[in-house]
Coordinates of C-alpha atoms (C1' of nucleotides) in Angstrom, one line a residue:
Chain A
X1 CA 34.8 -9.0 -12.3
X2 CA 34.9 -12.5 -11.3
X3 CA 34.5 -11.6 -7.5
X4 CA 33.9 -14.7 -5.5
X5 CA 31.6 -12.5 -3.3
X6 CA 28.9 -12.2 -6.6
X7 CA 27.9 -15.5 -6.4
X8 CA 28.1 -15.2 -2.5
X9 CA 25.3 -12.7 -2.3
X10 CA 23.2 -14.4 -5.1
X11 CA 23.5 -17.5 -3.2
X12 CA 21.8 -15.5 -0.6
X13 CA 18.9 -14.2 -2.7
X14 CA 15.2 -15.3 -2.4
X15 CA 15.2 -16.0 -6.1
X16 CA 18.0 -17.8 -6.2
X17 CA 18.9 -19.6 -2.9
X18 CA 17.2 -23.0 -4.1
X19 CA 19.1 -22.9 -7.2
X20 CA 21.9 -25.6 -7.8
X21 CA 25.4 -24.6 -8.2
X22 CA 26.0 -24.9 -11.5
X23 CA 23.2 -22.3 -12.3
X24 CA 24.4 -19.7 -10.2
X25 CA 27.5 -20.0 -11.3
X26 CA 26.1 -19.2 -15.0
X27 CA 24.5 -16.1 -13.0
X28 CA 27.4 -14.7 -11.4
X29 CA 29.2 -15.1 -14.8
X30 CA 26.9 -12.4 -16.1
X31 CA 26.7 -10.2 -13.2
X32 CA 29.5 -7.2 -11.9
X33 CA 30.0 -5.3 -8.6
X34 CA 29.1 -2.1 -8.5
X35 CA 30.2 0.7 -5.4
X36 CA 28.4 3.7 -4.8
X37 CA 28.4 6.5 -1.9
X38 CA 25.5 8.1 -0.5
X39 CA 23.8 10.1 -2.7
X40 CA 24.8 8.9 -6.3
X41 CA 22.7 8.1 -8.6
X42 CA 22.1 4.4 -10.0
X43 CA 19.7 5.0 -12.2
X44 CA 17.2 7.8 -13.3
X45 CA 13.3 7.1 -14.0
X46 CA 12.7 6.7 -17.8
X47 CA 16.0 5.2 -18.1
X48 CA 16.8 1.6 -20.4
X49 CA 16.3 -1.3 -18.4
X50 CA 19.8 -2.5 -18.3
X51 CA 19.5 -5.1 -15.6
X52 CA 18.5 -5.5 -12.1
X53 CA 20.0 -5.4 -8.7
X54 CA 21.0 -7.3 -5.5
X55 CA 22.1 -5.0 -2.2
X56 CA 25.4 -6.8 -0.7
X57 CA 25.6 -3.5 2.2
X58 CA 24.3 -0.1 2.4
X59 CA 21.1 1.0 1.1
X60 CA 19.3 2.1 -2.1
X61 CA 15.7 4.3 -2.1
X62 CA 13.6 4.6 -4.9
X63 CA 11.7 7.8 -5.8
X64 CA 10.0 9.8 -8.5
X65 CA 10.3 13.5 -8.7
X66 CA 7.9 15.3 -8.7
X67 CA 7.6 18.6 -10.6
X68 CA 7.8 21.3 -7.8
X69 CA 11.1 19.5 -7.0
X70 CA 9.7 17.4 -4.1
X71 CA 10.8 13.4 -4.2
X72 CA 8.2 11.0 -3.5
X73 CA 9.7 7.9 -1.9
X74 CA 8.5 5.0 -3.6
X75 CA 10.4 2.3 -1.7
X76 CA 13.8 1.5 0.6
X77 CA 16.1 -1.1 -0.3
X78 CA 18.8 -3.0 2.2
X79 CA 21.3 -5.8 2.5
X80 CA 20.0 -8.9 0.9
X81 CA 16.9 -7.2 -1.1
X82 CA 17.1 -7.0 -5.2
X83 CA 15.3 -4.5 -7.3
X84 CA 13.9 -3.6 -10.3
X85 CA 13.3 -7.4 -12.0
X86 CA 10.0 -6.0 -12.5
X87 CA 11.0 -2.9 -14.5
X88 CA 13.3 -5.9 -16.3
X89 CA 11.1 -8.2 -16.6
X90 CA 8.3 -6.3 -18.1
X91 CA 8.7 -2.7 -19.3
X92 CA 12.2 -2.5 -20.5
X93 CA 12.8 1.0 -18.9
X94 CA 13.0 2.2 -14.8
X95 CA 9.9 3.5 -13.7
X96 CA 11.8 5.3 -10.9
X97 CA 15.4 6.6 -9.8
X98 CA 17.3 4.7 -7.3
X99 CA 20.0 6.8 -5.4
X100 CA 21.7 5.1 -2.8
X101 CA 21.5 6.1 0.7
X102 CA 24.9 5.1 3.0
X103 CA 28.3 5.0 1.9
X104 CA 29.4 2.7 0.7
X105 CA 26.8 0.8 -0.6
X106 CA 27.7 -2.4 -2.6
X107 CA 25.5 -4.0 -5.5
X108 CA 25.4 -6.9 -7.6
X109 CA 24.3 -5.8 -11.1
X110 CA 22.7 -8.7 -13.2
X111 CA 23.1 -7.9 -16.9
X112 CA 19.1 -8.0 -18.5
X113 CA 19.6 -9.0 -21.7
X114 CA 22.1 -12.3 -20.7
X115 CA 20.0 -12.6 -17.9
X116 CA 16.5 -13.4 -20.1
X117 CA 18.1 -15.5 -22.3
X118 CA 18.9 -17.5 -19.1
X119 CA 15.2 -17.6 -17.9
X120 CA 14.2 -18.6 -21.4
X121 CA 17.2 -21.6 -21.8
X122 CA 17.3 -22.9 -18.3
X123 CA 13.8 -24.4 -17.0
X124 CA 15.2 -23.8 -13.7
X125 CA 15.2 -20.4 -13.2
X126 CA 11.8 -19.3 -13.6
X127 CA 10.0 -21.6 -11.3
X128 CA 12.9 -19.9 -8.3
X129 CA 11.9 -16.9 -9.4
X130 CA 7.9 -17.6 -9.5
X131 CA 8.8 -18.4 -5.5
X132 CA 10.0 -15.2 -4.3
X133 CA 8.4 -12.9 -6.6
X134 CA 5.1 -14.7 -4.4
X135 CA 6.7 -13.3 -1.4
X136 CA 7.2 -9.7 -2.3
X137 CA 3.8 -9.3 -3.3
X138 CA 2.7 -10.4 0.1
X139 CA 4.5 -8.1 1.9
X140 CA 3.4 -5.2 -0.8
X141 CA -0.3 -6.1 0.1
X142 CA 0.6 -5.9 3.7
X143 CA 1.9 -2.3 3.3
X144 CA -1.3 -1.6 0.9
X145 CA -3.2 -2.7 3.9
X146 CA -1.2 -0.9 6.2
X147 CA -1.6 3.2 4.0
X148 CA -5.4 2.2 3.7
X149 CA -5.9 3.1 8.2
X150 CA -6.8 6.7 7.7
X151 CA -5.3 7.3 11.6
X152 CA -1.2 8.1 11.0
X153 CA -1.0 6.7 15.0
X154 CA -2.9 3.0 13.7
X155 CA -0.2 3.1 10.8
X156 CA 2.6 3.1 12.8
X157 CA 0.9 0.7 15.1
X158 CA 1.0 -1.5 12.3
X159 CA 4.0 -1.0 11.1
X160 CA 5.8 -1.7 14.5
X161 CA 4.1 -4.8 15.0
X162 CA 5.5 -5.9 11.5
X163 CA 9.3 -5.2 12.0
X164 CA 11.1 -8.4 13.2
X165 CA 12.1 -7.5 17.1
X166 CA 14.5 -9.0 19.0
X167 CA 13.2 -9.5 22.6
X168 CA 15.0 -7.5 25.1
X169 CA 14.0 -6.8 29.0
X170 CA 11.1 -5.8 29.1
X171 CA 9.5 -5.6 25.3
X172 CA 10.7 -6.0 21.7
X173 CA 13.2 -4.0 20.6
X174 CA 13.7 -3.0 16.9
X175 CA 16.2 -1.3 15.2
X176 CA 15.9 1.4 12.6
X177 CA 17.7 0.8 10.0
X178 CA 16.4 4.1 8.6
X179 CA 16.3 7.6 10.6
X180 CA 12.8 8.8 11.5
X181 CA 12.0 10.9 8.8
X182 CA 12.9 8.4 6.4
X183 CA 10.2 6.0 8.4
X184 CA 7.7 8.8 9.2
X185 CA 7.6 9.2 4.6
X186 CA 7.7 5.6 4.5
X187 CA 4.1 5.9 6.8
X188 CA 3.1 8.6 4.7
X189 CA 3.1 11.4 7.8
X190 CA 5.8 14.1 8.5
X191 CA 8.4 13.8 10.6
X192 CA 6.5 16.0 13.3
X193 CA 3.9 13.5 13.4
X194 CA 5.8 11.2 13.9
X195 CA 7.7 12.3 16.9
X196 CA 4.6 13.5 18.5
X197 CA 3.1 10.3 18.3
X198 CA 6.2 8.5 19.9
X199 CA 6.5 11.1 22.6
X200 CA 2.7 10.5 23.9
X201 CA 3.0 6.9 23.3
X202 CA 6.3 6.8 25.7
X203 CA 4.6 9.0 27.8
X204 CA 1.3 6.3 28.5
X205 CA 4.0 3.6 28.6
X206 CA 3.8 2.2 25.2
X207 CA 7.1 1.9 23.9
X208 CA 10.2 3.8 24.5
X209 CA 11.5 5.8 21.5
X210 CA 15.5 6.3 21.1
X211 CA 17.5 7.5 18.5
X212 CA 17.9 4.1 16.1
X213 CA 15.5 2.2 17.8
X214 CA 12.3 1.8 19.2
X215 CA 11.1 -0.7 21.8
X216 CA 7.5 -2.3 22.4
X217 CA 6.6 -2.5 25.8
X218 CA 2.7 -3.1 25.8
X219 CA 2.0 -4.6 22.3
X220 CA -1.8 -5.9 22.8
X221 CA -2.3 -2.0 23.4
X222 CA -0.5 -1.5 19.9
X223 CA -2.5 -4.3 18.3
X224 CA -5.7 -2.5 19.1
X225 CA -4.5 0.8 17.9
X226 CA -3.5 -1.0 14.7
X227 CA -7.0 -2.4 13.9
X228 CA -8.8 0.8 14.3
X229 CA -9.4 4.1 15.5
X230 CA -10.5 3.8 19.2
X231 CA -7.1 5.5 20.4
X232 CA -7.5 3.9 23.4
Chain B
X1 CA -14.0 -33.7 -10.9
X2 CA -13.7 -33.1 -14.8
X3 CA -15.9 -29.7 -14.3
X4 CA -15.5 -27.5 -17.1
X5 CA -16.0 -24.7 -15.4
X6 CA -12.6 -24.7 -13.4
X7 CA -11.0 -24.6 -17.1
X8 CA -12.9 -21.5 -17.1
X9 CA -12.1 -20.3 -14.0
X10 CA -8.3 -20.9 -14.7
X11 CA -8.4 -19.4 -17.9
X12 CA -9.6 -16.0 -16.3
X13 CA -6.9 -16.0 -14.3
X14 CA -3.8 -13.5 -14.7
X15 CA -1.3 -16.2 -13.9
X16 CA -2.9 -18.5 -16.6
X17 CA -4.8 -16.7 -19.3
X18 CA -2.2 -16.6 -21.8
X19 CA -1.2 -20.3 -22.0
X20 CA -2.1 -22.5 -24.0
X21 CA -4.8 -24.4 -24.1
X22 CA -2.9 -27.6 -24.2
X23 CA -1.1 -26.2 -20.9
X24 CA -4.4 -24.7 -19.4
X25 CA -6.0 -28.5 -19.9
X26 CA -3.3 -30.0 -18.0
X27 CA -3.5 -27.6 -15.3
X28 CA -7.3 -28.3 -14.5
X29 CA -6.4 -32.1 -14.7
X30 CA -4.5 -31.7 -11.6
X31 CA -7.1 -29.3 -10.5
X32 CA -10.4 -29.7 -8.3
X33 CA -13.6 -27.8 -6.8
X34 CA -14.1 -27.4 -3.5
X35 CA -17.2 -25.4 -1.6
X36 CA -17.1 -24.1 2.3
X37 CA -20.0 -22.4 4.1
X38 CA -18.6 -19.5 6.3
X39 CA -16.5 -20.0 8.9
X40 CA -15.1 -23.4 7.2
X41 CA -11.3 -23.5 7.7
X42 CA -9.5 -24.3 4.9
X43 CA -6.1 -24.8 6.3
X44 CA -4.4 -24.1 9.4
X45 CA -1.1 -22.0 9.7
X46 CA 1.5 -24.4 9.6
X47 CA 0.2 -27.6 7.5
X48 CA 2.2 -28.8 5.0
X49 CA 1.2 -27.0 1.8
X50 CA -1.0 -29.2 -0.4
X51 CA -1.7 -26.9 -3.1
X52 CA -3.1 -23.2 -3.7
X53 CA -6.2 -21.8 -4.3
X54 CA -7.9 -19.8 -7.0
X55 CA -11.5 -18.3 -5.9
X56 CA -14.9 -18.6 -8.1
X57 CA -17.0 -16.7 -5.5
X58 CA -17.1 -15.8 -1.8
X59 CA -14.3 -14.7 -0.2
X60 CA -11.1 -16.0 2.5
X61 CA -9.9 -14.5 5.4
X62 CA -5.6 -15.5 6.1
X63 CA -5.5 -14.9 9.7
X64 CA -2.7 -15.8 12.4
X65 CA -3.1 -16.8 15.6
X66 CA -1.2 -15.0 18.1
X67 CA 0.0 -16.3 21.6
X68 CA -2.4 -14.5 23.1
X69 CA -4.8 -16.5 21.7
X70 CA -6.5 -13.2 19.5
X71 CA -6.4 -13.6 15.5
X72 CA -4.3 -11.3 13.2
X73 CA -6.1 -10.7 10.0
X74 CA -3.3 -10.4 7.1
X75 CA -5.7 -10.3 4.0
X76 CA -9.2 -11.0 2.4
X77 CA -9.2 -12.3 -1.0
X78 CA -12.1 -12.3 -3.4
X79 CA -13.2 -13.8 -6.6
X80 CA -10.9 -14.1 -9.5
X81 CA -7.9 -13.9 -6.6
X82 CA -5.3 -16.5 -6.2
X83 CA -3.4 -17.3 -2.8
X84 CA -1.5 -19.7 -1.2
X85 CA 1.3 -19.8 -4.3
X86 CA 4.2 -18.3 -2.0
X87 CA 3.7 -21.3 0.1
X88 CA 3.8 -23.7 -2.2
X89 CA 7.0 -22.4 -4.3
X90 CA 8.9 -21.0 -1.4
X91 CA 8.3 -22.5 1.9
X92 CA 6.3 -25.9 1.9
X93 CA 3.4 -24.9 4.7
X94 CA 1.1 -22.6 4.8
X95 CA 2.1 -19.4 7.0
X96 CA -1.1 -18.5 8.2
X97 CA -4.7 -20.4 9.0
X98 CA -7.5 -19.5 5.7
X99 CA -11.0 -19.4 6.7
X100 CA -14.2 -18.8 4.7
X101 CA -15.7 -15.6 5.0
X102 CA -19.2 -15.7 2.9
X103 CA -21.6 -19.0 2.5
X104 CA -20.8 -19.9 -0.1
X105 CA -17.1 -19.9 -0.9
X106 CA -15.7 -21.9 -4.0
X107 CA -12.8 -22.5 -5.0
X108 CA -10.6 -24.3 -7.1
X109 CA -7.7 -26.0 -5.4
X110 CA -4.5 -26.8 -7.6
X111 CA -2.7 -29.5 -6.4
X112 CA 1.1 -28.8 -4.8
X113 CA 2.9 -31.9 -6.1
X114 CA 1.9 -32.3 -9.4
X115 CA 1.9 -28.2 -10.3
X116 CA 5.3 -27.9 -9.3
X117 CA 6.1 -30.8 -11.6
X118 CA 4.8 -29.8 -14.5
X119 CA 6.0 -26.1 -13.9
X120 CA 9.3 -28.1 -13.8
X121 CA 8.6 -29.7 -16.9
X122 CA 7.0 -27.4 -19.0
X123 CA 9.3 -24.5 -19.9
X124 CA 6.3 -22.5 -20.6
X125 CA 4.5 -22.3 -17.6
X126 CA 6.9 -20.3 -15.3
X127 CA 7.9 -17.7 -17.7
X128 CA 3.9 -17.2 -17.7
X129 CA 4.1 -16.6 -14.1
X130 CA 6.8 -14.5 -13.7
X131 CA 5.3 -12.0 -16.1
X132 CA 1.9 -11.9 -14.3
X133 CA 3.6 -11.8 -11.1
X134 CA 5.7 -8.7 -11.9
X135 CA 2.1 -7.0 -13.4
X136 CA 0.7 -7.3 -10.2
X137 CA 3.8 -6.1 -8.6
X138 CA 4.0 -3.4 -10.5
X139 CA 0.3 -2.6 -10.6
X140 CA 1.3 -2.4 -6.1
X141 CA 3.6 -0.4 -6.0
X142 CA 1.5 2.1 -8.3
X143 CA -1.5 1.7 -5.6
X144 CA 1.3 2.2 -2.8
X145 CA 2.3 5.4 -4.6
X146 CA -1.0 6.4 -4.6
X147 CA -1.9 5.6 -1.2
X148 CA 1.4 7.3 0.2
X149 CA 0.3 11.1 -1.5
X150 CA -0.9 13.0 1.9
X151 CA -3.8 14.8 0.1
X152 CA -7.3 13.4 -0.7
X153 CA -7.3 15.0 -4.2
X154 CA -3.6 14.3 -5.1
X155 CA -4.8 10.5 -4.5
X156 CA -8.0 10.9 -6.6
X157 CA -6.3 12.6 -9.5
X158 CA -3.9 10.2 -9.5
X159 CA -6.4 7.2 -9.9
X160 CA -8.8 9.1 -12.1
X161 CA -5.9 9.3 -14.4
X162 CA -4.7 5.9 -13.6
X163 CA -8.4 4.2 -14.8
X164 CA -8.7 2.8 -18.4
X165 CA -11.4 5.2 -20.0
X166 CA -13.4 5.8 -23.0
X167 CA -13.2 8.6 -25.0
X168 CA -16.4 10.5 -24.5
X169 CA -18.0 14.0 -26.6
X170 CA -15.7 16.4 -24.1
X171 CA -13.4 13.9 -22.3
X172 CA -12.8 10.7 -21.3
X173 CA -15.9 8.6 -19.4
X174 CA -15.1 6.6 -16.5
X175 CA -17.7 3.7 -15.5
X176 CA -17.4 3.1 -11.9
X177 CA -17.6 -0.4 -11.2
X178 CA -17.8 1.0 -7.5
X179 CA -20.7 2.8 -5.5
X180 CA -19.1 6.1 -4.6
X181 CA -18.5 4.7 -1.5
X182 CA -16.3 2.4 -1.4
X183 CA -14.1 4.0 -4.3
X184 CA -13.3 6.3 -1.6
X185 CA -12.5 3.5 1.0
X186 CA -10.5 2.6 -1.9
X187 CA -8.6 6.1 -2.2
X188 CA -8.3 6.1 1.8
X189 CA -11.0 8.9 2.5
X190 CA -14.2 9.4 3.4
X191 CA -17.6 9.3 1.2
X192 CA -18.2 13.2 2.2
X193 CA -14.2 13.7 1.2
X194 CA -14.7 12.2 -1.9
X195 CA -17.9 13.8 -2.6
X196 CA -17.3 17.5 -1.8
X197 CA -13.7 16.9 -3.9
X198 CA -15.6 16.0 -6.8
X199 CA -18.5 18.6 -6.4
X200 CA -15.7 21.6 -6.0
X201 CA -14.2 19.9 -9.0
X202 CA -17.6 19.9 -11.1
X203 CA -17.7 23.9 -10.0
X204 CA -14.5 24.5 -11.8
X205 CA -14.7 22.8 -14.9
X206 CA -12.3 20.0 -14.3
X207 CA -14.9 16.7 -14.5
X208 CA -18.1 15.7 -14.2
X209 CA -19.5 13.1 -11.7
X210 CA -22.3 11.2 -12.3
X211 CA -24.1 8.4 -10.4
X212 CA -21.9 5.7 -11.7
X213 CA -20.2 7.3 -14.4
X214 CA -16.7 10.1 -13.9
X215 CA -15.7 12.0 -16.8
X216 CA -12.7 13.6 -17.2
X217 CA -12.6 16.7 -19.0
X218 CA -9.6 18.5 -18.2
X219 CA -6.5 16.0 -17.6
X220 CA -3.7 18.2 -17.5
X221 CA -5.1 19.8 -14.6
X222 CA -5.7 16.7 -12.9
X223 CA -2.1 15.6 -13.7
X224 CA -0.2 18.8 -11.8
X225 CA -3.3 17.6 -8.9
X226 CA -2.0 14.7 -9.1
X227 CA 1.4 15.7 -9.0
X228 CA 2.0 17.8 -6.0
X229 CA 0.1 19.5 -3.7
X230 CA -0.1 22.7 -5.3
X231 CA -3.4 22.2 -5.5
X232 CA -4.0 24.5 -8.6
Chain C
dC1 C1' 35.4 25.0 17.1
dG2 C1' 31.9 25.6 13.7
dG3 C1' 28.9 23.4 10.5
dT4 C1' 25.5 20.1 9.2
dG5 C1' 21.7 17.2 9.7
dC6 C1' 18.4 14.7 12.7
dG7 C1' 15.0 15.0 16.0
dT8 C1' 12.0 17.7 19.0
dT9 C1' 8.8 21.1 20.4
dG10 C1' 5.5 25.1 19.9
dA11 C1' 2.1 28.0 17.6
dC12 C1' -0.8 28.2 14.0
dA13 C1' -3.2 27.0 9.5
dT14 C1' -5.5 23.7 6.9
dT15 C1' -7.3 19.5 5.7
dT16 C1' -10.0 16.0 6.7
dC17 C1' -13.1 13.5 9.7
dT18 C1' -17.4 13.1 12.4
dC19 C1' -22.1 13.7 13.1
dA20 C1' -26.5 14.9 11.5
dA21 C1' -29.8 16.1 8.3
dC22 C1' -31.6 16.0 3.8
dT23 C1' -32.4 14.5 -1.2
dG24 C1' -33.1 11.3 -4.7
dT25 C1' -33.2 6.6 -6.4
dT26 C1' -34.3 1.9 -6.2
dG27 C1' -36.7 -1.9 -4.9
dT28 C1' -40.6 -4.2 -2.3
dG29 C1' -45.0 -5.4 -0.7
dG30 C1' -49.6 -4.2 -0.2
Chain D
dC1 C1' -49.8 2.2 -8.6
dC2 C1' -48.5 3.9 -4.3
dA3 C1' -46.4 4.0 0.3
dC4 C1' -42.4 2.9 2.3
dA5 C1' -38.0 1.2 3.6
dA6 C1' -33.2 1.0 2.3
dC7 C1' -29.4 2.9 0.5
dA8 C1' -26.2 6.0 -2.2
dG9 C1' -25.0 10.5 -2.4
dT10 C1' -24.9 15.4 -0.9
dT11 C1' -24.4 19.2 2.1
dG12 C1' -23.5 21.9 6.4
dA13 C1' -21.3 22.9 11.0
dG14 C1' -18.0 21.9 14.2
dA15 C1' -14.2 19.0 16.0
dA16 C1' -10.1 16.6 15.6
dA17 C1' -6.1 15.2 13.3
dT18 C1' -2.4 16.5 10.7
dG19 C1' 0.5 19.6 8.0
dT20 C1' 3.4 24.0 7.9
dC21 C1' 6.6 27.1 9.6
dA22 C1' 10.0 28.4 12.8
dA23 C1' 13.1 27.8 16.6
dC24 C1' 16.0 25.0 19.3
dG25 C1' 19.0 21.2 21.2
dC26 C1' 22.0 17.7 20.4
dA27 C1' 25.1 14.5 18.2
dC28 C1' 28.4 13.8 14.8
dC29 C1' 32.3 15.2 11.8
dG30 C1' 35.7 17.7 9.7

DNA sequence: CGGTGCGTTGACATTTCTCAACTGTTGTGG
DNA sequence: CCACAACAGTTGAGAAATGTCAACGCACCG
């Protein structure tokens, strides 16, 4: 319970890496580890809010069944993201399930109810919060902006150009953290698409496609098929 | 300086409209007016953060410049939008260059320093915040739902059903506060999509489209339209 | 070695876009 | 009040993009 590595990884958290000391020690006091393997469920949609989440390693994805039994993939988690404040923070219950995706994947559970007494004693917390909360919803607005292009080719233009790259010999080179089919939902396209669209983009030159990453090698030419339809 | 209308304009906003007034009053005290003419930079990526902005009318373009010397646009924001927050409670400068888009363009600008001190001292303002904040979170993740369903009419149904309505003689009336149009830029189609959706629609019983008005006269349809593809 | 899952490719069906023409409304100026 | 332009909305025909289904290769893993 008292795991050093809790207040470790909320140390590391948007919301709470400005805090002092003291304060995230009161959080880790209220917060538990939590070990899944691929595939288990964390939580189902309609479920109590019982507190939110921090990723240490591994993955979670969010989804929402639908009635004819397909899932619609809502959102991917990773190392160093938290979930579900909102569902916390707001509407008592999950508005989604959250299964995790590699094994193991480690969390940091922060209880709710301890944890909004918190907000509401300590006049510290909420302004932290305020801060990161800021930058989610920029990079939800990008990825609004990014399902609006009606071409699947200028979404994953967009997308590309988004993903921190390391430089490497000739381009930027970005590693998947997810497997294609994972990223072709996450565009909203099937996986065909996908791959067809990566094999005539290696074929002009664009980028070179491999399995777990993907390199840029002519981004201006990206950059125009991101801002609209010309294809050229 | 002491314009009343910014306690107006501050008042409207989501982040602010359920203070009170004692809390609004200080808020526009440390608030001002300011009015560009298109094209007018308001700040330049990288300057310190002085403050953020709330929008009476016009509209601003966040843009980066990238080495290449083209621009990068990241987001337009309109009247009754805020921006600029994430930079003032996370990072200290502003991450990308704002320019005015329409003559004119005003705003109200709420000053960096003195915000974040009374959001330090008043233990009501940032709870404020973080409940707005996770609305509009939530209320994005909805639209990315939406946006992420691959078939015109799923995404339709889905925001029909989404839209606050009035009970009507048969159903429930929707006033669009959109031309036809752009509610289908909106949904990510086409105006002859959108239109030949809701005509086939009209044939079988399941709304009724107006010139400026939708009504919604079969829901539970709409909701298994919405759902899947099944598209029945 | 066989199984399982990812990724690719091909053939085909369907949706959706594009382009163009047409209607009806609204607003403007004579 | 009418003629006319401007614009939203509709409709049709054909083209293009994308989804579906099925088969296959290839890596990984027990």
């Amino acid at each position: 319970m008292n795991d050093p590595a809790i207040l470790e990884t909320l140390s590391a958290l948007p919301h709470f890496h400005l805090l002092e000391p003291d304060l995230r020690e009161r959080l880790a006091a209220l917060s538990r580890s939590r070990s899944l393997r691929a595939g288990e469920i964390l939580f189902h949609e309609g479920e109590a809010c019982r507190g939110f989440f921090a990723i240490r390693r591994g993955g979670i994805k969010l989804y929402r069944s639908t009635p004819d039994g397909r899932e619609q993939v809502v959102h991917n988690f990773h190392g160093g993201q938290t979930f579900a404040e909102a569902a916390l923070l707001n509407i008592g219950h999950y508005p989604v399930s959250a299964v995790a995706t590699e094994s193991p994947t480690e969390l940091v559970e922060i209880a709710g109810e301890p944890f909004l007494r918190l907000l509401r004693e300590d006049a510290r917390l909420a302004p932290a919060m305020v801060g990161s909360l800021c930058m989610r919803l920029i990079a939800l607005v990008e990825r609004v902006e990014e399902l609006s292009l009606i071409h699947a080719g200028s979404r994953l233009a967009r997308w590309l150009l988004r993903q921190p790259s390391q430089a490497a010999t000739r381009g930027f080179r970005i590693e998947l953290v997810l497997p294609k089919k994972d990223l072709a939902a996450h565009l909203s396209m099937t996986a065909e698409t996908l791959s067809r669209l990566l094999r005539r983009w290696q074929d002009e030159g664009l980028v070179e496609s491999e399995r777990g990453s993907l390199t840029i090698l002519e981004p201006d030419r990206l950059t125009s098929l991101g801002e609209g339809d010309p294809e050229a």
